[in-house]
Coordinates of C-alpha atoms in Angstrom, one line a residue:
M288 CA 177.6 107.6 107.4
T289 CA 177.5 110.6 105.0
K290 CA 175.7 109.9 101.8
I291 CA 177.4 110.9 98.6
R292 CA 175.1 112.5 95.9
I293 CA 175.7 111.3 92.4
A294 CA 174.2 112.7 89.2
I295 CA 173.6 110.6 86.1
Q296 CA 171.9 111.3 82.8
K297 CA 168.1 111.3 83.1
S298 CA 167.6 109.0 80.1
G299 CA 169.5 107.5 77.1
R300 CA 172.4 105.1 76.7
L301 CA 174.6 106.9 79.2
N302 CA 171.9 106.5 81.8
E303 CA 171.7 102.7 81.1
D304 CA 175.5 102.3 81.2
S305 CA 175.8 104.3 84.4
L306 CA 173.2 102.3 86.2
K307 CA 174.8 99.1 85.0
L308 CA 178.2 100.2 86.4
L309 CA 176.6 100.9 89.8
K310 CA 174.9 97.6 89.7
D311 CA 178.1 95.8 88.9
C312 CA 179.6 97.7 91.8
G313 CA 177.1 95.9 94.0
I314 CA 175.0 99.1 94.6
S315 CA 171.2 98.6 94.5
I316 CA 169.2 101.7 93.6
D317 CA 165.6 102.0 94.8
N318 CA 164.1 104.0 91.9
G319 CA 160.6 104.0 90.5
K320 CA 159.5 105.1 87.1
D321 CA 160.0 108.8 86.3
Q322 CA 161.6 109.3 89.7
L323 CA 164.2 112.1 89.7
R324 CA 165.9 111.2 93.0
A325 CA 166.5 107.8 94.5
A326 CA 168.5 106.2 97.4
A327 CA 170.8 103.3 97.3
R328 CA 169.7 100.4 99.4
N329 CA 173.1 99.1 100.4
F330 CA 175.6 102.0 99.9
P331 CA 175.6 105.6 101.3
M332 CA 174.5 107.2 98.0
E333 CA 171.7 109.2 96.6
V334 CA 171.2 109.3 92.8
F335 CA 169.9 112.4 91.0
Y336 CA 168.6 111.9 87.5
L337 CA 169.4 115.1 85.6
R338 CA 169.6 116.5 82.1
N339 CA 173.2 116.0 80.8
G340 CA 173.8 119.6 80.0
D341 CA 172.7 120.7 83.5
I342 CA 175.1 118.4 85.4
P343 CA 178.2 120.7 85.3
Q344 CA 176.4 123.5 87.0
Y345 CA 175.0 121.1 89.7
L346 CA 178.6 120.0 90.4
R347 CA 179.9 123.5 90.4
D348 CA 177.2 124.6 92.9
G349 CA 177.7 121.5 95.1
V350 CA 174.2 120.3 94.7
V351 CA 175.7 116.9 93.8
D352 CA 179.1 115.6 94.9
I353 CA 180.0 113.5 91.8
A354 CA 178.5 112.7 88.4
I355 CA 178.9 110.2 85.6
I356 CA 178.9 112.4 82.6
G357 CA 180.3 112.5 79.0
E358 CA 183.7 114.1 78.9
N359 CA 182.6 116.1 75.9
V360 CA 180.0 117.9 78.1
L361 CA 182.6 118.8 80.7
I362 CA 184.9 120.2 77.9
E363 CA 182.0 122.3 76.7
K364 CA 180.5 123.4 80.0
G365 CA 182.7 122.4 82.9
E366 CA 186.4 122.7 82.2
D367 CA 186.9 123.8 85.8
I368 CA 185.5 120.5 87.2
S369 CA 188.0 117.7 87.9
I370 CA 187.8 114.2 86.6
A371 CA 188.4 111.3 89.0
E372 CA 188.1 108.4 86.6
K373 CA 187.7 107.7 82.9
L374 CA 185.1 104.9 82.7
G375 CA 185.7 103.4 79.3
F376 CA 182.1 103.3 78.1
S377 CA 179.7 105.6 76.1
K378 CA 182.7 106.4 73.7
C379 CA 182.1 108.9 71.0
R380 CA 183.8 111.7 69.2
V381 CA 182.8 115.4 68.6
S382 CA 183.3 116.1 64.9
L383 CA 182.7 118.6 62.2
A384 CA 180.6 117.4 59.2
M385 CA 179.5 118.8 55.8
P386 CA 177.2 117.7 53.0
K387 CA 178.8 115.0 50.9
S388 CA 178.3 117.2 47.8
K389 CA 180.7 119.9 49.2
E390 CA 184.4 119.6 48.6
Y391 CA 186.6 119.7 51.7
R392 CA 190.4 120.0 51.7
A393 CA 191.4 121.6 55.0
I394 CA 190.0 123.3 58.0
S395 CA 190.5 126.7 56.2
D396 CA 187.6 125.7 54.0
L397 CA 185.3 126.5 57.0
Q398 CA 186.5 130.2 57.0
G399 CA 183.4 132.4 57.1
K400 CA 181.0 129.4 56.9
R401 CA 177.9 128.9 59.0
I402 CA 178.2 126.0 61.5
A403 CA 175.2 124.6 63.5
T404 CA 176.1 123.1 66.8
S405 CA 175.1 122.6 70.4
Y406 CA 178.8 122.7 71.4
P407 CA 179.7 126.4 70.6
N408 CA 182.6 126.7 73.1
T409 CA 184.2 123.5 71.8
V410 CA 183.9 124.6 68.2
K411 CA 185.0 128.2 68.9
N412 CA 188.2 127.1 70.7
F413 CA 189.0 124.4 68.0
L414 CA 188.7 127.0 65.2
K415 CA 190.5 129.8 67.1
D416 CA 193.5 127.5 67.6
R417 CA 193.6 127.0 63.8
G418 CA 193.1 130.6 62.9
V419 CA 189.6 130.1 61.4
T420 CA 186.6 132.3 62.0
A421 CA 183.0 131.0 61.4
D422 CA 179.5 132.0 62.1
L423 CA 178.1 129.7 64.8
H424 CA 174.4 128.9 65.0
I425 CA 173.5 127.4 68.4
I426 CA 170.9 124.6 68.2
N427 CA 169.7 122.5 71.1
G428 CA 168.6 119.2 69.5
S429 CA 169.1 117.5 66.2
V430 CA 171.6 119.6 64.2
E431 CA 172.0 117.2 61.3
I432 CA 169.1 118.7 59.4
A433 CA 170.6 122.2 59.4
P434 CA 172.6 121.9 56.1
N435 CA 169.6 120.3 54.3
I436 CA 167.3 123.2 55.1
G437 CA 169.8 125.9 54.3
L438 CA 170.4 127.0 57.9
A439 CA 174.2 126.1 57.9
D440 CA 177.0 125.0 55.7
A441 CA 178.4 122.5 58.3
I442 CA 177.6 121.1 61.7
C443 CA 179.4 120.0 64.8
D444 CA 177.9 117.1 66.7
I445 CA 178.6 113.8 68.6
V446 CA 179.4 110.9 66.3
S447 CA 179.3 107.3 67.4
S448 CA 178.8 105.0 64.5
G449 CA 178.3 107.7 61.8
S450 CA 175.0 106.3 60.7
T451 CA 173.1 109.6 61.5
L452 CA 175.5 111.5 59.3
F453 CA 175.1 109.0 56.6
K454 CA 171.2 109.2 56.7
N455 CA 171.4 113.0 56.4
N456 CA 173.9 112.8 53.5
L457 CA 176.7 114.3 55.6
K458 CA 180.4 113.4 55.8
E459 CA 182.7 113.7 58.8
V460 CA 185.6 116.1 57.9
E461 CA 187.3 116.9 61.2
V462 CA 187.4 115.0 64.6
M463 CA 187.8 117.7 67.2
L464 CA 187.9 115.4 70.3
S465 CA 187.3 111.9 71.5
S466 CA 185.1 111.4 74.5
E467 CA 183.9 108.8 77.0
A468 CA 182.0 108.6 80.2
V469 CA 183.9 110.0 83.2
L470 CA 183.4 110.3 86.9
A471 CA 183.5 114.0 87.7
V472 CA 183.9 115.5 91.2
S473 CA 182.4 118.7 92.6
P474 CA 184.9 121.3 93.9
K475 CA 182.6 121.6 96.9
I476 CA 182.7 117.9 98.0
S477 CA 183.1 117.5 101.7
G478 CA 185.8 115.5 103.5
A479 CA 183.3 112.9 104.5
G480 CA 182.1 112.8 100.9
K481 CA 185.7 112.2 99.7
E482 CA 185.9 109.1 102.0
V483 CA 182.7 107.6 100.4
L484 CA 184.1 108.5 96.9
Q485 CA 187.3 106.5 97.7
K486 CA 185.1 103.5 98.5
L487 CA 183.2 103.9 95.3
Q488 CA 186.3 104.3 93.2
F489 CA 187.7 101.1 94.7
R490 CA 184.6 99.2 93.5
I491 CA 184.6 101.0 90.1
N492 CA 188.3 100.1 89.5
S493 CA 187.6 96.5 90.4
V494 CA 184.8 96.3 87.8
L495 CA 186.6 98.2 85.1
Q496 CA 189.7 96.0 85.5
A497 CA 187.5 92.9 85.2
R498 CA 185.8 94.2 82.1
Q499 CA 189.2 94.7 80.4
S500 CA 190.5 91.3 81.3
R501 CA 189.8 87.6 80.6
Y502 CA 190.6 84.5 82.8
V503 CA 192.4 81.8 80.7
L504 CA 192.9 78.2 81.6
L505 CA 194.8 75.8 79.3
N506 CA 196.6 72.5 79.2
A507 CA 200.2 72.3 78.3
P508 CA 202.8 69.5 77.7
N509 CA 205.5 70.0 80.3
E510 CA 208.3 70.1 77.7
K511 CA 206.6 73.2 76.2
L512 CA 205.7 74.8 79.5
D513 CA 208.5 77.4 79.7
T514 CA 207.7 78.7 76.2
I515 CA 204.0 79.0 76.9
I516 CA 204.6 80.8 80.2
Q517 CA 206.7 83.4 78.4
I518 CA 203.8 84.1 76.1
L519 CA 201.4 84.7 79.0
P520 CA 201.2 88.3 80.4
G521 CA 199.9 87.3 83.8
M522 CA 199.1 89.7 86.7
R523 CA 202.3 88.5 88.3
S524 CA 203.0 85.0 87.0
P525 CA 200.7 82.2 85.8
T526 CA 199.4 79.5 88.2
V527 CA 200.7 76.0 87.1
L528 CA 199.1 72.8 88.4
P529 CA 200.0 69.2 87.5
L530 CA 197.3 67.3 85.6
A531 CA 196.4 63.6 86.4
E532 CA 197.9 62.7 83.1
E533 CA 201.7 62.5 83.5
G534 CA 203.7 65.0 81.5
W535 CA 200.9 67.6 81.4
S536 CA 200.1 70.8 83.4
S537 CA 197.2 73.1 83.7
V538 CA 198.0 76.8 83.4
H539 CA 195.8 79.6 84.8
T540 CA 196.3 83.3 84.1
V541 CA 194.6 86.6 83.2
I542 CA 195.1 88.4 79.9
K543 CA 193.9 91.8 78.6
K544 CA 190.8 91.7 76.5
D545 CA 192.4 93.7 73.7
K546 CA 195.3 91.3 73.4
F547 CA 193.1 88.2 73.5
W548 CA 193.2 86.8 70.0
E549 CA 196.9 87.6 69.5
V550 CA 197.8 85.7 72.7
I551 CA 195.5 82.8 71.9
D552 CA 197.1 82.3 68.5
E553 CA 200.6 82.3 70.0
L554 CA 199.5 79.8 72.7
K555 CA 198.1 77.4 70.1
S556 CA 201.2 77.6 68.0
A557 CA 203.3 76.9 71.1
G558 CA 201.4 73.7 71.9
A559 CA 198.7 74.7 74.3
E560 CA 195.5 72.7 74.2
G561 CA 192.0 72.8 75.8
I562 CA 192.1 76.6 76.1
L563 CA 189.2 77.8 78.2
V564 CA 188.4 81.6 78.4
C565 CA 186.1 83.0 81.1
P566 CA 184.8 86.6 81.8
I567 CA 185.8 88.1 85.2
E568 CA 183.1 89.6 87.4
K569 CA 185.4 91.6 89.7
M570 CA 189.2 92.0 89.9
V571 CA 190.8 93.4 93.0
L572 CA 194.5 94.3 92.6

């Protein structure tokens, strides 16, 4: 079977999250320390460990068929490359920041200012759409120090928790875009490669659905069963089984992780008892 070639970030959190996703998809990677290319043991796949900023060109040239990459990198360097899946991890935002001591009222305050960034295209397009012109200083590396050494009046960078900005006495003034890891596809992927990609996407979707859901088991008095079932947003409808104790039933269902506490509170108020919540490893719809 044709092997699909996937690029992932060489190091860092996105590397770790990407490898975990592949592992959760049941794909075992035979890679040693500092290896830049590795084969999967039980799936037709080769993994290329590349610098994040280089991945869009590798996709464009067809050196790799797919990649797990930050959406922000594609917006900056690969807007012509299609996205097959948004993966829901490695979330961040690309923001403009200024020293805390400087007053900021509106985007027009950046007119004619010096902005240090490693995302020049993103900044240029964002400012152009708002009628603002600025002097961009392209820096590959840590840009947070630029205002402190007089190199720039503001910066554009990735923000996750905001702790790096805080440490450098900076404040976030504009969020230009929100980003997460995505599965990107080369425009030169072969027909056989697309077939393997479909198999991979099936596994990925099963894992992502499971990550977003929780399996719930509870006991309910039969006289309150209808009310409790109406609260539960099951995949189709909850499974209801009689308990050994007369007048009681066991209810099983799946709920979305982001609705968890809201639903649990309603269930308790409706008379549910013995509520058990379990993570789900895979979920095939």
